[in-house]
CSV table of C-alpha atoms and ligand atoms in Angstrom, one decimal:
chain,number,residue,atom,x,y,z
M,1,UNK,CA,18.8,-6.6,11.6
M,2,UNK,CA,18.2,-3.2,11.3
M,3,UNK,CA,21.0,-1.3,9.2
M,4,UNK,CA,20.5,1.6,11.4
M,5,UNK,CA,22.7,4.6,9.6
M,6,UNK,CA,22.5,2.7,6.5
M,7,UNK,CA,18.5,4.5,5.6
M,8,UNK,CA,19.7,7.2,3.3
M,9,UNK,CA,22.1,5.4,1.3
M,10,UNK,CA,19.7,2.2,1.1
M,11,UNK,CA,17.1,5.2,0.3
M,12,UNK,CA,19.2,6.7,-2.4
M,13,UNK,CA,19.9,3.1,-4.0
M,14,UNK,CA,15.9,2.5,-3.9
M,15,UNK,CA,15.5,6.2,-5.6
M,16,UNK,CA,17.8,5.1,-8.5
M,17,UNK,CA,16.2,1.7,-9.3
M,18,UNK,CA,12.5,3.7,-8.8
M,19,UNK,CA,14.0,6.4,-11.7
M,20,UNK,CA,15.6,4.1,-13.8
M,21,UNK,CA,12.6,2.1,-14.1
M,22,UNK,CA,10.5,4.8,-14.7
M,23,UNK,CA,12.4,6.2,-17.7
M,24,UNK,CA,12.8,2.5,-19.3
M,25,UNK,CA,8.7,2.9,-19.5
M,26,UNK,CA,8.6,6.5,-20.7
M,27,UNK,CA,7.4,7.5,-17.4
M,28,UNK,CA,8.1,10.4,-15.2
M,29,UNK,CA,9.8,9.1,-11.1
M,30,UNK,CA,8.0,11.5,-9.6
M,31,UNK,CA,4.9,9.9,-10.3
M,32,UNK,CA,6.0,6.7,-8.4
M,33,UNK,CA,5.5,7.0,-4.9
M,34,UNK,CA,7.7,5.2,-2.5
M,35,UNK,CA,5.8,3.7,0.4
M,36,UNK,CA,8.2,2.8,3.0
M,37,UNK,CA,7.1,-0.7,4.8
M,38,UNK,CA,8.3,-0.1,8.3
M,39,UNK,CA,6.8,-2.9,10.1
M,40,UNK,CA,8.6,-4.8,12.5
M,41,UNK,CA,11.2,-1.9,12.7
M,42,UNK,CA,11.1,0.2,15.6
M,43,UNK,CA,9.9,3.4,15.0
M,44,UNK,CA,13.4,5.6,15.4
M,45,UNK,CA,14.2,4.0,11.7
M,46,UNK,CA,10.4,6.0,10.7
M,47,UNK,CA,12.7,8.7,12.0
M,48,UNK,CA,15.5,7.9,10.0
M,49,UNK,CA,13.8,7.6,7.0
M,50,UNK,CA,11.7,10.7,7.6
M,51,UNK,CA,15.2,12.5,8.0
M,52,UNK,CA,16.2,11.1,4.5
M,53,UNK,CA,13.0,11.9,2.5
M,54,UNK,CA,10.3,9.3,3.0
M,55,UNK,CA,6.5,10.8,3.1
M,56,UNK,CA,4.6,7.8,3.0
M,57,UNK,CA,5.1,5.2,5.4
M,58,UNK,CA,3.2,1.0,5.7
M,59,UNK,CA,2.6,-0.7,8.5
M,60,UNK,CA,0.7,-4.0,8.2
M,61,UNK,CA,-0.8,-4.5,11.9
M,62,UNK,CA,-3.0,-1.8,13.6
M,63,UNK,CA,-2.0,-2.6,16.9
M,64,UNK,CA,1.8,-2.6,16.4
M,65,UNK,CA,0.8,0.8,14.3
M,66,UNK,CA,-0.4,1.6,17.8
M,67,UNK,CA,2.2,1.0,20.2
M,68,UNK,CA,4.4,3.0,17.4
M,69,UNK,CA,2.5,6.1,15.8
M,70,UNK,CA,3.0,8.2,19.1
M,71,UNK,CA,6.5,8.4,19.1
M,72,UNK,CA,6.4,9.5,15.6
M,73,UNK,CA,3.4,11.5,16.1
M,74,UNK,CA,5.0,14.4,15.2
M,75,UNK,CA,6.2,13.9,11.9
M,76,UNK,CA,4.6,15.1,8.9
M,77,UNK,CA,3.8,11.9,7.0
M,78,UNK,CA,0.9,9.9,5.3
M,79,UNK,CA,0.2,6.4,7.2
M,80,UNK,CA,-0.7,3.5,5.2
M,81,UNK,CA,-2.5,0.0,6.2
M,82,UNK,CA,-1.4,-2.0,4.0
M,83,UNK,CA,-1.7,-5.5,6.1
M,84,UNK,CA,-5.5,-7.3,6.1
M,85,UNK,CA,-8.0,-5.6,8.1
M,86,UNK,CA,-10.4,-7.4,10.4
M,87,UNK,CA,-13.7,-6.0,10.8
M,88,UNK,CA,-13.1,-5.4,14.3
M,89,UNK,CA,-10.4,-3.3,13.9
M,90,UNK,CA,-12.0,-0.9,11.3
M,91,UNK,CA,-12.9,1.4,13.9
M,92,UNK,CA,-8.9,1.8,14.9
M,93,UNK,CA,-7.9,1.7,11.7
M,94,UNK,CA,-9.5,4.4,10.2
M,95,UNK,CA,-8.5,6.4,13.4
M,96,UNK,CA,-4.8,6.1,12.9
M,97,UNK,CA,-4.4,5.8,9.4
M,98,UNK,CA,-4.8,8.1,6.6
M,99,UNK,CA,-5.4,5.6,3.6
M,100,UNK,CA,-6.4,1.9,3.9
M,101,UNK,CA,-4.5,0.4,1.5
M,102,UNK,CA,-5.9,-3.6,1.4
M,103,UNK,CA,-9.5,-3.3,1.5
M,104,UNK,CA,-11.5,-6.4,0.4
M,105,UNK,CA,-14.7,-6.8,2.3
M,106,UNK,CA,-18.0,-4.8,1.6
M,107,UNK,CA,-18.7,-5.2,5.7
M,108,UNK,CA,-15.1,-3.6,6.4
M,109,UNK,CA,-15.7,-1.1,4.1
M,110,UNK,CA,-19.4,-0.1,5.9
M,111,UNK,CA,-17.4,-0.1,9.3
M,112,UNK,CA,-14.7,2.1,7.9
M,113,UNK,CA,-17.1,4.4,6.5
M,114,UNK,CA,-19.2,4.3,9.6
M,115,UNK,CA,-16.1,5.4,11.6
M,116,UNK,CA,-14.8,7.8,8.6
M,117,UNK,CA,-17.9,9.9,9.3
M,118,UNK,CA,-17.2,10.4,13.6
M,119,UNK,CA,-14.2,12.1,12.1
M,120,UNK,CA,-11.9,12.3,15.0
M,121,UNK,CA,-8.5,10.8,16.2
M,122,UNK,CA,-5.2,11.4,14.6
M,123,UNK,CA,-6.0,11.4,10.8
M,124,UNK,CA,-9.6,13.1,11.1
M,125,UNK,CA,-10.4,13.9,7.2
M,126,UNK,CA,-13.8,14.1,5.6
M,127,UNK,CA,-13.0,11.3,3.4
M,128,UNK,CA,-11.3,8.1,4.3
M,129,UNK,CA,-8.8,7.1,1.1
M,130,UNK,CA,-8.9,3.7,0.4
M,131,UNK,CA,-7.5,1.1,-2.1
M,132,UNK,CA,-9.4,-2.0,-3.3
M,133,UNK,CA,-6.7,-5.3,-2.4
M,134,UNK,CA,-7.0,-7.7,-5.3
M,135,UNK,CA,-6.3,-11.4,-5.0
M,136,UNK,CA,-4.9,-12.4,-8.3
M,137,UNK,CA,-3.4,-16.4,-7.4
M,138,UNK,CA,-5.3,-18.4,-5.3
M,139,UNK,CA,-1.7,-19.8,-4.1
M,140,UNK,CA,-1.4,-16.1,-1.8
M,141,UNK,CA,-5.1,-17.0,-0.3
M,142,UNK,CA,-4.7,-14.9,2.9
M,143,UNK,CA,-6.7,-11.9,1.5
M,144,UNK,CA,-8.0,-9.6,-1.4
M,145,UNK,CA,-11.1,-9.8,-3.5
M,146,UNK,CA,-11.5,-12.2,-5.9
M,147,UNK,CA,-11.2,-10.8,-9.3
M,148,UNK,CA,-14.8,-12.0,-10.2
M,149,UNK,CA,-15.9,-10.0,-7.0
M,150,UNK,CA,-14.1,-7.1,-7.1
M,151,UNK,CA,-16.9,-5.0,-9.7
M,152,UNK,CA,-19.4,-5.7,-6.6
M,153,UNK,CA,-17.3,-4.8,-4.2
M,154,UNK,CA,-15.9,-1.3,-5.9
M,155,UNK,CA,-20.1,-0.8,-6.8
M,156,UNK,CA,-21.0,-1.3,-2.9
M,157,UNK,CA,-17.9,0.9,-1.9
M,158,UNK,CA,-18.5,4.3,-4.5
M,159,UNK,CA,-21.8,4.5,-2.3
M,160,UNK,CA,-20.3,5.2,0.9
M,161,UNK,CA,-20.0,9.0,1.1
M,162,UNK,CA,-17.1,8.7,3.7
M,163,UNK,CA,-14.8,6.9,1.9
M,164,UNK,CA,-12.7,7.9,-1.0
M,165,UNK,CA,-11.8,4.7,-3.4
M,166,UNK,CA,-8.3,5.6,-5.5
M,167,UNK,CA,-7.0,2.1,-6.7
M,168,UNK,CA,-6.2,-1.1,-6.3
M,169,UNK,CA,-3.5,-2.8,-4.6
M,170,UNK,CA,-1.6,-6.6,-5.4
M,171,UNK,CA,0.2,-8.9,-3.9
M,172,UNK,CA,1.8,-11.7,-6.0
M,173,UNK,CA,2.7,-14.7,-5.0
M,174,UNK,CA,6.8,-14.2,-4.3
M,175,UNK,CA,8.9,-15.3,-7.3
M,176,UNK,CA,12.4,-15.5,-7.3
M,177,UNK,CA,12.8,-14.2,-10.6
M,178,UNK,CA,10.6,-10.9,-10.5
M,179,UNK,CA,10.1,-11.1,-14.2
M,180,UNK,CA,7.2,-13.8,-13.3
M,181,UNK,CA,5.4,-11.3,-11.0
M,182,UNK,CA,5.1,-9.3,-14.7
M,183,UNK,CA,1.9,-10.8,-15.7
M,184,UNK,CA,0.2,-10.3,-12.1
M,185,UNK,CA,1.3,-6.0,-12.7
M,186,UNK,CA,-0.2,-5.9,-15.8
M,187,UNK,CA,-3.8,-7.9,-14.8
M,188,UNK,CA,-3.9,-6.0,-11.8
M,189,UNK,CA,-3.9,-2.5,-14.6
M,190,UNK,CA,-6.3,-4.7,-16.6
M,191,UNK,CA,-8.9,-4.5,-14.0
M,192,UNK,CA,-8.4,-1.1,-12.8
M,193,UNK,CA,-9.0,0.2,-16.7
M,194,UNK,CA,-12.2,-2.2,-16.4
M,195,UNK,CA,-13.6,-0.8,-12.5
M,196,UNK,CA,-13.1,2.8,-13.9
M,197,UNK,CA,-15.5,2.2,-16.9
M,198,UNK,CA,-17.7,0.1,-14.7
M,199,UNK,CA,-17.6,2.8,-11.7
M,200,UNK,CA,-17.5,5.6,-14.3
M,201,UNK,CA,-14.9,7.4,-12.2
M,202,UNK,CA,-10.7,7.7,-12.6
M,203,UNK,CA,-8.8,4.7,-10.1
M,204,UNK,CA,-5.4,6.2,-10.7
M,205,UNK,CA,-3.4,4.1,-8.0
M,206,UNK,CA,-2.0,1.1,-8.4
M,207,UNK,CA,-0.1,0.1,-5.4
M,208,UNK,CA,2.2,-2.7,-6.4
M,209,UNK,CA,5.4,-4.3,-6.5
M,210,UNK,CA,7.7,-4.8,-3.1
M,211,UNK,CA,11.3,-5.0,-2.2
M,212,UNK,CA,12.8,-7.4,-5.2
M,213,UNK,CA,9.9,-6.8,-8.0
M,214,UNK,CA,9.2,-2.9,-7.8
M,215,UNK,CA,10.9,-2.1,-11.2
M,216,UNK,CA,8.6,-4.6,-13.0
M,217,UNK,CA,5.4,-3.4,-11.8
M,218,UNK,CA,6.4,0.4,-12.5
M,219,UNK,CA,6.9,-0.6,-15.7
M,220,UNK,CA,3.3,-2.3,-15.6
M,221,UNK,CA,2.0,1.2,-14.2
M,222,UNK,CA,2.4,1.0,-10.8
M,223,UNK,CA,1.8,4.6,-9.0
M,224,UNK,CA,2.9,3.4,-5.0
M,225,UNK,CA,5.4,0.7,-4.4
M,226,UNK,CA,5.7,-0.8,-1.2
M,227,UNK,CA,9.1,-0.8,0.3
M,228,UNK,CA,10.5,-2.5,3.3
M,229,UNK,CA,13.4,-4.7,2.9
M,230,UNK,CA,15.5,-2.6,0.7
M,231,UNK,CA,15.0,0.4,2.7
M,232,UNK,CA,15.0,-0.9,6.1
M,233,UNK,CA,17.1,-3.8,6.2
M,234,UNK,CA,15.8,-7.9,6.6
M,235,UNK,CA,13.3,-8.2,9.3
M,236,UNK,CA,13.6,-10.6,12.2
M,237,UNK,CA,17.1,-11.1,11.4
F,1,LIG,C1,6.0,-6.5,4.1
F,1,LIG,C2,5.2,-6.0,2.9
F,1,LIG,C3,5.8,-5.3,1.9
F,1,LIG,C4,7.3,-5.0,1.8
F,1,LIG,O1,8.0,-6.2,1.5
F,1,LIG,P1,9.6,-6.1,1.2
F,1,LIG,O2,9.8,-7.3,0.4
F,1,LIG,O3,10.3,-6.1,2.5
F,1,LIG,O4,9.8,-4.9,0.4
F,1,LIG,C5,5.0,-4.8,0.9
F,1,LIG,N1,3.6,-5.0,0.9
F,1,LIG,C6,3.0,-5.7,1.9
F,1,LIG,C7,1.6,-5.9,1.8
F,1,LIG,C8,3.8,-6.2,2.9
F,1,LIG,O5,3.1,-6.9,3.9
């Protein structure tokens, strides 16, 4: 159900575990970066939480992004993919979206790049910002790069001029204690500190940890964390 009303105190409750979190690791809140993931949920709670303070907003589906974005058109807020992309949706994608948060295939990539450089549509920008999706447990296997292909795939990506690689981007398996998510935080900052000596270029976003794990992978590094539940409400219920 949607806890429509209850956005800005589920928002404040969110804020506090994001601070709390990030002082237990010596780090500063503000450089976290709450994501809000607002699929499923129609978008007058985008409203809501764009009243209360959220900037950065996820949707997972380009076409349900579609049906969405134009009643919320008007808001001043960066759109994040962060559901798989299919290569035949690349072209959309890169229309309505400003980042592309789950790339994992070099032939995605070319299309978004492609479509990066027609530059038009909603979130026209010269460069297309865009995060690598790791897979880091085989037991998740719906998408991400393999570990042992992610150095091709950031190599093949740094030469398209159109895009602009910032990070990577996780999604563990879902533990019920979020203490055993730790060790998939702190590999997933492993291989960013590798790619950026590979690359020879600064990755600094990490983009992980959801609803029930967020404080452990901020205090693995995380820079975005990816909220829906405990902003928004349960979805489908
Ligand atoms: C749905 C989703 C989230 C948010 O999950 P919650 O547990 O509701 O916070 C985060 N990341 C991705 C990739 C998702 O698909």
């Amino acid at each position: 159900m949607t806890q429509s009303g209850r956005i800005p105190a589920n928002l404040a409750s969110v804020r506090e575990r994001i601070e709390r979190a990030a002082r237990r690791a010596g780090r500063r809140p503000e450089e976290v970066t709450l994501v809000g993931v607002s699929k499923t949920f129609p978008a007058e709670c985008i409203r809501e939480a764009h009243a209360a303070g959220v900037r950065h907003f996820g949707e997972n589906r380009v076409q349900e992004w579609e049906s969405k974005r134009e009643h919320v058109a008007d808001l001043g807020a960066t759109w994040h993919l962060i559901g798989h992309l299919q290569s035949n949706k690349a072209a959309r994608a890169a229309r309505w979206f400003h980042s592309i948060d789950s790339v994992d295939d070099l032939a995605v990539a070319r299309k978004l790049d492609r479509a990066a450089s027609e530059a038009s549509g909603a979130c026209a920008r010269k460069r297309l910002r865009l995060l690598i999706e790791v897979r880091l447990a085989e037991e998740v296997a719906k998408s991400g790069v393999r570990e042992a292909e992610l150095a091709a795939l950031g190599e093949g990506i740094v030469t398209l001029p159109h895009l602009d690689l910032r990070g990577l981007m996780c999604l563990p398996p879902f533990f019920e204690y979020p203490e055993r998510a730790r060790p998939y935080f702190r590999r997933l900052c492993e291989l960013r500190d590798l790619l950026e000596k590979r690359l020879g270029r600064g990755l600094p976003v990490l983009s992980m940890g959801m609803s029930h794990d967020f404080e452990a992978a901020i205090e693995e590094g995380a820079t975005e964390v990816r909220v829906g539940t405990a902003l928004f409400g349960m979805r489908g219920g």
